[in-house]
Short mmCIF file of C-alpha atoms in Angstrom, two decimals:
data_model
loop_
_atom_site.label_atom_id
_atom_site.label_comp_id
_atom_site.label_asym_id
_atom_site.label_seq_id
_atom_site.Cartn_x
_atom_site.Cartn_y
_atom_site.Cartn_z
CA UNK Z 1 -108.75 29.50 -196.10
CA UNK Z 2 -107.23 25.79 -195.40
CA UNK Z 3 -106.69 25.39 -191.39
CA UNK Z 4 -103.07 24.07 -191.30
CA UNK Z 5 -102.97 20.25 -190.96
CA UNK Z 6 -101.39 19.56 -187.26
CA UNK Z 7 -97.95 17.74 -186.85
CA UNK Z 8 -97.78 13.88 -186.20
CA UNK Z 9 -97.18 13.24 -182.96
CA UNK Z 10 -93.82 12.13 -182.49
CA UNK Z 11 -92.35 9.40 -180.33
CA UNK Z 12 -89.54 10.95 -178.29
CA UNK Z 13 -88.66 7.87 -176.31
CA UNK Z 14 -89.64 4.56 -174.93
CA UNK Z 15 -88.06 3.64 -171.39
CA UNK Z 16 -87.57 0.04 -170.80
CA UNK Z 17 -86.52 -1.91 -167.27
CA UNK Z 18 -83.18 -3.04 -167.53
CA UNK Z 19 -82.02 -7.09 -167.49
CA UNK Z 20 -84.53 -8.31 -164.91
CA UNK Z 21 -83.23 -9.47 -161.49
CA UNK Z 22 -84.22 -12.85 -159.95
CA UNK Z 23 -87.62 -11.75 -157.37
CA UNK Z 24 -90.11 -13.62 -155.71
CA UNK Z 25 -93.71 -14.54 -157.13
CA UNK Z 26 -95.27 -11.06 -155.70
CA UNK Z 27 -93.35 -9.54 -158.24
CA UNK Z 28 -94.07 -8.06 -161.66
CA UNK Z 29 -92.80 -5.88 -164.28
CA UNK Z 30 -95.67 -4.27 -165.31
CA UNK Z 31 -95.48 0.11 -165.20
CA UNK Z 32 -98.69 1.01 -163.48
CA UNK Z 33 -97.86 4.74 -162.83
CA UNK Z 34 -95.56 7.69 -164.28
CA UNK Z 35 -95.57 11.38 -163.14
CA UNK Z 36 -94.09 14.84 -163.82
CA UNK Z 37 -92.86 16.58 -160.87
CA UNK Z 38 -95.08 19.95 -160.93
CA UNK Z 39 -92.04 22.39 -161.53
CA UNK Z 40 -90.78 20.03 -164.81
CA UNK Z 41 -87.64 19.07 -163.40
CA UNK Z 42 -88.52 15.31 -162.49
CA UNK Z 43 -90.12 12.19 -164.06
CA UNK Z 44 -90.85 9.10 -162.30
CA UNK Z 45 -92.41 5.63 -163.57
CA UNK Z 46 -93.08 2.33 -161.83
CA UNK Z 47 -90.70 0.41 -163.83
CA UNK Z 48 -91.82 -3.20 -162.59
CA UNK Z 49 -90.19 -5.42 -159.96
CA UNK Z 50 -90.43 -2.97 -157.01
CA UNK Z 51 -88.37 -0.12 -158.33
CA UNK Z 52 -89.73 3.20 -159.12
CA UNK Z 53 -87.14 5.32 -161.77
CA UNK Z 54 -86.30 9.18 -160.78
CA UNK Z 55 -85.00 10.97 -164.34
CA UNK Z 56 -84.32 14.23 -164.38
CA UNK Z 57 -86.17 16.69 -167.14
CA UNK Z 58 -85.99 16.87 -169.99
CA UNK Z 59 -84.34 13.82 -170.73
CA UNK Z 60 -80.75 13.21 -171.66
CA UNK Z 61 -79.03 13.04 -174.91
CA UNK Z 62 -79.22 8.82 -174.72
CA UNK Z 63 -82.58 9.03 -174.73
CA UNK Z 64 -83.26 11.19 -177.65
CA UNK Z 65 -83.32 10.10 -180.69
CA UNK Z 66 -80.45 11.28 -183.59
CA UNK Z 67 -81.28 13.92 -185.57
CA UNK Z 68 -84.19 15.31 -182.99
CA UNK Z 69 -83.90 18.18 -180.92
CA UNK Z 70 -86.51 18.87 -178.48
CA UNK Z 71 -87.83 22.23 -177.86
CA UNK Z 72 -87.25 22.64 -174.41
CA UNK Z 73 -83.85 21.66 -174.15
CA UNK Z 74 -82.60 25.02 -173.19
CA UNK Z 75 -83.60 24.90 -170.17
CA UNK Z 76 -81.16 22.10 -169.55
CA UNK Z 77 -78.62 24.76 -168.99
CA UNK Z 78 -80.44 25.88 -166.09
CA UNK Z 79 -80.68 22.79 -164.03
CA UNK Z 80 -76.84 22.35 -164.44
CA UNK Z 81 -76.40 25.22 -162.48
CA UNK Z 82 -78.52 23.51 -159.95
CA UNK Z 83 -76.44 20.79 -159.28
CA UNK Z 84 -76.92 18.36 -161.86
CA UNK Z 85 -79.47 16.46 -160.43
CA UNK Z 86 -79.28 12.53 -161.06
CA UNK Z 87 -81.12 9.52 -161.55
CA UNK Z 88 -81.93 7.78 -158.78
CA UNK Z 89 -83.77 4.41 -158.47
CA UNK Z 90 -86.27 3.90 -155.36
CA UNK Z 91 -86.75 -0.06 -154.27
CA UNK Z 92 -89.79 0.21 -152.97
CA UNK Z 93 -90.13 -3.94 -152.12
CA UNK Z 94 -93.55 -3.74 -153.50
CA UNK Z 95 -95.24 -3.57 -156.45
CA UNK Z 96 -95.66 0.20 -157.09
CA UNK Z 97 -99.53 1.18 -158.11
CA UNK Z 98 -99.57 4.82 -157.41
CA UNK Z 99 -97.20 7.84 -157.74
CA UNK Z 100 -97.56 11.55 -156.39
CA UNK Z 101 -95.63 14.38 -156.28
CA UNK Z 102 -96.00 16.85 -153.83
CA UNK Z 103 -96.52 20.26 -154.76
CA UNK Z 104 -93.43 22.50 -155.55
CA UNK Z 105 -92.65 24.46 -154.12
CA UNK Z 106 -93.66 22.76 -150.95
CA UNK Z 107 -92.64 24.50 -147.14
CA UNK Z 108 -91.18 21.29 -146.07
CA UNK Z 109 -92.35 20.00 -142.73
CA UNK Z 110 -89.74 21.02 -139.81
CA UNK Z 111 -90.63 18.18 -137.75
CA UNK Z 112 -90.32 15.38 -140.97
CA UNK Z 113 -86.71 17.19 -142.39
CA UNK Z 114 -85.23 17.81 -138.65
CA UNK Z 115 -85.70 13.84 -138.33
CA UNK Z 116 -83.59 13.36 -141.54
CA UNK Z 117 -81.34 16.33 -141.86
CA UNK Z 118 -78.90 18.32 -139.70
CA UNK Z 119 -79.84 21.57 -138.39
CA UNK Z 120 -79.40 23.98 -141.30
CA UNK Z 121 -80.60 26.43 -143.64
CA UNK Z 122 -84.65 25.89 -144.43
CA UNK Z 123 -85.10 25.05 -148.01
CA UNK Z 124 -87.80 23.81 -150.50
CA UNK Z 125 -88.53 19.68 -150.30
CA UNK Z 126 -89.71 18.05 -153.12
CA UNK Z 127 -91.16 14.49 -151.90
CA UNK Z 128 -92.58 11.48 -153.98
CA UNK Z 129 -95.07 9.36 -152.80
CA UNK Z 130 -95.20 5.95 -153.94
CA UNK Z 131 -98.46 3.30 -153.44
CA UNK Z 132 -97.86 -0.35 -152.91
CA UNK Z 133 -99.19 -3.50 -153.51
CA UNK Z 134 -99.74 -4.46 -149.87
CA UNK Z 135 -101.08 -1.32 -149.23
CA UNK Z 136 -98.17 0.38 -147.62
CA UNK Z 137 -97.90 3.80 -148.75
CA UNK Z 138 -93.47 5.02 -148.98
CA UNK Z 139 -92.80 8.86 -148.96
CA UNK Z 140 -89.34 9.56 -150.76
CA UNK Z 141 -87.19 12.77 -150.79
CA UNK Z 142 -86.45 13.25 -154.42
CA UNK Z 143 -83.37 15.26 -154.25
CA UNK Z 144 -81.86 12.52 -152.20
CA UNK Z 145 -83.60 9.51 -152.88
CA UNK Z 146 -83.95 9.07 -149.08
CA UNK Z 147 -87.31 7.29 -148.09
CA UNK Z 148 -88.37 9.76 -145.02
CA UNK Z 149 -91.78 7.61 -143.83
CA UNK Z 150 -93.96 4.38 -144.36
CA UNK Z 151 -98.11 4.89 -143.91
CA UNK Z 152 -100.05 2.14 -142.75
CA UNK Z 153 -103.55 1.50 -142.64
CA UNK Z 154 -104.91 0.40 -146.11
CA UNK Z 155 -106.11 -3.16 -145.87
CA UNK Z 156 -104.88 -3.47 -149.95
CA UNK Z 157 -103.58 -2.38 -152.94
CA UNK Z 158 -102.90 1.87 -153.05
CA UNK Z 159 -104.44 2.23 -156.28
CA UNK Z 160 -103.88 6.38 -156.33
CA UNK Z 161 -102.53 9.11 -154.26
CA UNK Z 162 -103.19 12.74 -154.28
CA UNK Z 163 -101.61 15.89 -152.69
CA UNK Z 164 -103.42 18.91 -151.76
CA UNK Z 165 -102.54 21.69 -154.43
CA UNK Z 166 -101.80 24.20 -151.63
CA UNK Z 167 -98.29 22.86 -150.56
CA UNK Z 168 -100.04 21.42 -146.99
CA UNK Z 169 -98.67 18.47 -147.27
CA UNK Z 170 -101.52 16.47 -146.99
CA UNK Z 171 -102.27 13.31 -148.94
CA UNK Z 172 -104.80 11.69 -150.06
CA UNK Z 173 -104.52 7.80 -151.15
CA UNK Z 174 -107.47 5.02 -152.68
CA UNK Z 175 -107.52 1.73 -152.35
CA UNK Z 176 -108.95 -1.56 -153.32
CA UNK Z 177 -110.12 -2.11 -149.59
CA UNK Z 178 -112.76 0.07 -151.07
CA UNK Z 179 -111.73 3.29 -148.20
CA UNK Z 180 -109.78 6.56 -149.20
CA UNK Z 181 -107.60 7.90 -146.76
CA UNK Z 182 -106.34 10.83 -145.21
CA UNK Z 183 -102.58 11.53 -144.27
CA UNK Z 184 -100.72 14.80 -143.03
CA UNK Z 185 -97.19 14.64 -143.63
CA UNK Z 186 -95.86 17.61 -141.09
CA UNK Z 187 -97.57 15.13 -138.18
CA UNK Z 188 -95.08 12.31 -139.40
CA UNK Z 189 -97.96 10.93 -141.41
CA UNK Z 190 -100.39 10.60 -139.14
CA UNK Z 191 -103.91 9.29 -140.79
CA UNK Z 192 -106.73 11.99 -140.16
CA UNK Z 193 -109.25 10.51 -141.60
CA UNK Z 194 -110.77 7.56 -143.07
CA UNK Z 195 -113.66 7.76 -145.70
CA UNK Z 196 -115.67 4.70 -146.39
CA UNK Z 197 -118.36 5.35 -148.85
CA UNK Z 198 -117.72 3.08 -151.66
CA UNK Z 199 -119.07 -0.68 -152.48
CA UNK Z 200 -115.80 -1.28 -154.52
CA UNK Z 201 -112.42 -1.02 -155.26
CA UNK Z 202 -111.56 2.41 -155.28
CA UNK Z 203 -109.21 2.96 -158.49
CA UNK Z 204 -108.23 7.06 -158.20
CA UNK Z 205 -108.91 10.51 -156.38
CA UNK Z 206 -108.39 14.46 -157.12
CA UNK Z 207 -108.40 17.55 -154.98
CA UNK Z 208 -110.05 20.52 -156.55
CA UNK Z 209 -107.54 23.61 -157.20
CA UNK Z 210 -109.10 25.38 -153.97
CA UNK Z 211 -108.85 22.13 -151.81
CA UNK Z 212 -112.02 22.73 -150.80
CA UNK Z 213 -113.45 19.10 -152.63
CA UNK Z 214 -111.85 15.69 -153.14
CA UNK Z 215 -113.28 13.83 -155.64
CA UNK Z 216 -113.00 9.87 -156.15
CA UNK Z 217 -114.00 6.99 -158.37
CA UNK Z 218 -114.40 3.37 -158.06
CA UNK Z 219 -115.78 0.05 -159.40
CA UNK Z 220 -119.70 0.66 -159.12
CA UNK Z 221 -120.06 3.01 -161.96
CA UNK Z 222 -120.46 6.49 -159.89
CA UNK Z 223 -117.89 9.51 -159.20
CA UNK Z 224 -118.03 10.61 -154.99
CA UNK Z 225 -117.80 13.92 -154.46
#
Protein backbone atom coordinates (compact mmCIF):
# COMPACT_ATOMS: atom_id res chain seq x y z
CA UNK A 1 0.00 0.00 0.00
CA UNK A 2 1.25 3.67 -1.22
CA UNK A 3 1.97 5.92 2.09
CA UNK A 4 0.02 9.13 1.18
CA UNK A 5 2.34 11.82 -0.27
CA UNK A 6 2.38 14.80 2.52
CA UNK A 7 0.95 18.35 1.70
CA UNK A 8 3.31 21.24 0.50
CA UNK A 9 3.95 23.37 3.01
CA UNK A 10 2.17 26.43 2.56
CA UNK A 11 3.18 30.03 3.07
CA UNK A 12 0.55 31.65 5.29
CA UNK A 13 2.18 35.03 5.55
CA UNK A 14 5.25 37.14 5.37
CA UNK A 15 5.38 40.19 7.91
CA UNK A 16 7.33 43.10 6.74
CA UNK A 17 8.48 46.48 8.87
CA UNK A 18 6.56 49.25 7.78
CA UNK A 19 8.15 52.64 5.84
CA UNK A 20 11.38 52.89 7.83
CA UNK A 21 11.85 55.88 10.20
CA UNK A 22 14.99 58.08 10.12
CA UNK A 23 17.49 56.26 13.26
CA UNK A 24 20.90 56.57 14.14
CA UNK A 25 23.88 54.30 12.86
CA UNK A 26 23.28 51.63 15.87
CA UNK A 27 20.33 50.82 14.11
CA UNK A 28 19.23 47.99 11.83
CA UNK A 29 16.35 46.29 10.37
CA UNK A 30 17.33 42.99 10.50
CA UNK A 31 14.56 40.30 12.56
CA UNK A 32 16.84 38.38 14.83
CA UNK A 33 14.09 36.74 17.02
CA UNK A 34 10.21 35.70 16.84
CA UNK A 35 8.23 33.75 19.52
CA UNK A 36 4.85 32.17 20.34
CA UNK A 37 3.51 33.03 23.61
CA UNK A 38 3.15 29.40 25.32
CA UNK A 39 -0.79 29.49 25.58
CA UNK A 40 -1.05 30.49 21.47
CA UNK A 41 -2.54 33.69 21.95
CA UNK A 42 0.61 35.96 21.14
CA UNK A 43 3.38 36.32 18.50
CA UNK A 44 6.21 38.59 18.73
CA UNK A 45 9.22 39.34 16.20
CA UNK A 46 12.12 41.78 16.30
CA UNK A 47 11.03 43.72 13.41
CA UNK A 48 14.35 45.87 12.98
CA UNK A 49 15.04 49.43 14.13
CA UNK A 50 14.38 48.90 17.88
CA UNK A 51 10.79 47.81 17.79
CA UNK A 52 9.64 44.46 18.74
CA UNK A 53 5.79 43.64 17.09
CA UNK A 54 3.02 42.07 19.63
CA UNK A 55 0.15 40.27 17.16
CA UNK A 56 -2.35 38.56 18.54
CA UNK A 57 -3.04 34.64 17.40
CA UNK A 58 -3.93 33.47 14.95
CA UNK A 59 -3.50 36.21 12.73
CA UNK A 60 -6.07 38.51 11.26
CA UNK A 61 -8.00 38.38 8.12
CA UNK A 62 -5.25 41.09 6.39
CA UNK A 63 -2.81 38.81 6.83
CA UNK A 64 -4.25 35.76 5.30
CA UNK A 65 -4.21 35.18 2.12
CA UNK A 66 -7.76 35.06 -0.20
CA UNK A 67 -9.17 31.99 -0.67
CA UNK A 68 -7.22 30.29 2.55
CA UNK A 69 -8.73 29.46 5.66
CA UNK A 70 -6.62 28.35 8.40
CA UNK A 71 -7.51 25.57 10.62
CA UNK A 72 -7.44 27.09 13.79
CA UNK A 73 -9.38 30.01 13.22
CA UNK A 74 -12.17 29.01 15.47
CA UNK A 75 -10.66 29.70 18.19
CA UNK A 76 -10.69 33.32 17.21
CA UNK A 77 -14.12 33.44 18.65
CA UNK A 78 -12.77 32.74 21.91
CA UNK A 79 -10.25 35.45 22.35
CA UNK A 80 -13.01 38.02 21.38
CA UNK A 81 -14.65 37.23 24.38
CA UNK A 82 -11.44 38.04 26.06
CA UNK A 83 -11.22 41.41 25.19
CA UNK A 84 -9.94 41.63 21.86
CA UNK A 85 -6.53 41.82 22.53
CA UNK A 86 -4.43 44.24 20.17
CA UNK A 87 -1.31 44.84 18.56
CA UNK A 88 0.98 46.59 20.30
CA UNK A 89 4.50 47.74 19.24
CA UNK A 90 7.40 47.76 22.02
CA UNK A 91 10.42 50.48 21.23
CA UNK A 92 12.86 48.90 22.83
CA UNK A 93 15.83 51.73 21.73
CA UNK A 94 18.01 48.86 20.96
CA UNK A 95 18.54 46.46 18.60
CA UNK A 96 16.43 43.47 19.80
CA UNK A 97 18.56 39.95 19.75
CA UNK A 98 16.54 37.83 22.03
CA UNK A 99 12.82 37.24 22.86
CA UNK A 100 11.14 35.15 25.78
CA UNK A 101 7.97 34.58 26.96
CA UNK A 102 7.30 33.74 30.29
CA UNK A 103 5.42 30.81 31.08
CA UNK A 104 1.52 30.99 31.06
CA UNK A 105 0.06 30.80 33.14
CA UNK A 106 2.56 32.58 35.28
CA UNK A 107 1.58 33.65 39.33
CA UNK A 108 2.64 37.12 38.66
CA UNK A 109 5.06 38.58 41.15
CA UNK A 110 3.09 40.79 43.92
CA UNK A 111 5.95 42.92 44.55
CA UNK A 112 6.70 43.61 40.40
CA UNK A 113 2.53 44.15 39.58
CA UNK A 114 1.86 46.23 43.01
CA UNK A 115 4.70 48.64 41.53
CA UNK A 116 2.66 48.98 38.26
CA UNK A 117 -0.92 48.36 39.09
CA UNK A 118 -3.52 49.50 41.65
CA UNK A 119 -4.49 47.33 44.38
CA UNK A 120 -6.93 44.84 42.86
CA UNK A 121 -8.02 41.51 42.03
CA UNK A 122 -4.77 38.96 41.51
CA UNK A 123 -4.71 37.74 38.02
CA UNK A 124 -2.45 35.81 35.53
CA UNK A 125 0.66 38.12 33.90
CA UNK A 126 1.93 37.26 30.79
CA UNK A 127 5.46 39.16 30.41
CA UNK A 128 7.92 39.36 27.35
CA UNK A 129 11.37 39.64 27.70
CA UNK A 130 13.29 41.31 25.15
CA UNK A 131 17.50 41.17 24.73
CA UNK A 132 19.37 44.14 23.48
CA UNK A 133 22.16 45.10 21.66
CA UNK A 134 23.98 46.87 24.49
CA UNK A 135 23.22 44.23 26.63
CA UNK A 136 20.33 45.64 28.52
CA UNK A 137 17.80 43.12 29.05
CA UNK A 138 13.63 45.06 28.93
CA UNK A 139 10.79 42.99 30.62
CA UNK A 140 7.33 44.00 28.98
CA UNK A 141 3.73 43.27 30.19
CA UNK A 142 2.07 41.94 27.12
CA UNK A 143 -1.46 42.66 27.86
CA UNK A 144 -0.50 46.25 28.27
CA UNK A 145 2.51 46.82 26.48
CA UNK A 146 3.88 48.45 29.68
CA UNK A 147 7.75 47.87 30.09
CA UNK A 148 7.73 46.85 34.05
CA UNK A 149 11.91 46.56 34.48
CA UNK A 150 15.41 47.06 32.77
CA UNK A 151 18.36 44.27 33.85
CA UNK A 152 21.77 45.30 33.83
CA UNK A 153 24.86 43.53 34.01
CA UNK A 154 25.80 41.95 30.57
CA UNK A 155 28.93 43.61 29.29
CA UNK A 156 27.28 42.91 25.42
CA UNK A 157 24.96 41.80 23.13
CA UNK A 158 21.83 39.43 24.89
CA UNK A 159 22.08 36.88 22.36
CA UNK A 160 19.12 34.51 24.15
CA UNK A 161 16.89 34.45 27.08
CA UNK A 162 15.18 31.65 28.78
CA UNK A 163 12.42 31.26 31.45
CA UNK A 164 12.16 28.52 33.84
CA UNK A 165 9.22 26.18 32.65
CA UNK A 166 7.74 26.16 36.18
CA UNK A 167 6.12 29.72 36.16
CA UNK A 168 9.12 31.00 38.84
CA UNK A 169 9.81 33.68 37.10
CA UNK A 170 13.25 33.28 36.75
CA UNK A 171 15.32 34.07 33.67
CA UNK A 172 17.99 33.04 32.20
CA UNK A 173 19.89 35.31 29.44
CA UNK A 174 23.49 34.61 27.14
CA UNK A 175 25.60 36.86 25.94
CA UNK A 176 28.47 37.69 23.74
CA UNK A 177 30.53 38.84 26.91
CA UNK A 178 30.89 35.12 26.87
CA UNK A 179 28.78 34.86 30.76
CA UNK A 180 25.09 33.57 31.16
CA UNK A 181 23.15 35.09 33.69
CA UNK A 182 20.75 34.61 36.27
CA UNK A 183 17.66 36.95 37.02
CA UNK A 184 14.53 36.51 39.41
CA UNK A 185 11.80 38.62 38.43
CA UNK A 186 9.55 38.58 41.88
CA UNK A 187 13.00 40.30 43.51
CA UNK A 188 12.55 43.22 40.89
CA UNK A 189 15.13 41.46 38.78
CA UNK A 190 17.70 41.06 40.90
CA UNK A 191 20.81 38.99 39.22
CA UNK A 192 21.47 35.69 41.31
CA UNK A 193 23.97 34.45 39.62
CA UNK A 194 26.59 34.81 37.14
CA UNK A 195 28.09 31.75 35.21
CA UNK A 196 31.33 32.17 33.42
CA UNK A 197 32.45 29.02 31.82
CA UNK A 198 32.72 29.75 28.24
CA UNK A 199 35.85 31.01 25.95
CA UNK A 200 33.27 32.65 23.52
CA UNK A 201 30.37 34.33 22.64
CA UNK A 202 27.62 32.64 24.09
CA UNK A 203 24.79 32.46 21.25
CA UNK A 204 21.61 30.53 23.26
CA UNK A 205 20.44 28.59 26.51
CA UNK A 206 17.48 26.05 27.60
CA UNK A 207 16.09 24.91 30.89
CA UNK A 208 15.19 21.28 31.04
CA UNK A 209 11.26 20.59 31.60
CA UNK A 210 12.08 19.78 35.43
CA UNK A 211 14.34 22.94 35.83
CA UNK A 212 16.62 20.94 37.33
CA UNK A 213 19.52 21.64 34.21
CA UNK A 214 20.25 24.68 32.04
CA UNK A 215 21.92 23.95 29.14
CA UNK A 216 24.00 26.50 26.86
CA UNK A 217 26.02 26.83 23.69
CA UNK A 218 28.59 29.05 22.37
CA UNK A 219 31.37 29.78 19.82
CA UNK A 220 34.05 27.01 20.75
CA UNK A 221 32.26 24.08 19.35
CA UNK A 222 30.92 22.40 22.81
CA UNK A 223 27.27 22.36 24.51
CA UNK A 224 27.64 23.29 28.76
CA UNK A 225 25.58 21.50 30.70
Amino acid sequence: MLSPVPEEPLLLAELKPGRPHQFDWKSSCETWSVAFSPDGSWFAWSQGHCIVKLIPWPLEEQFIPKGFEAKSRSSKNDTKGRGSPKEKTLDCGQIVWGLAFSPWPSPPSRKLWARHHPPGPDASCLILATGLNDGQIKIWEVQTGLLLLNLSGHQDVVRDLSFTPSGSLILVSASRDKTLRIWDLNKHGKQIQVLSGHLQWVYCCSISPDCSMLCSAAGEKSVSL
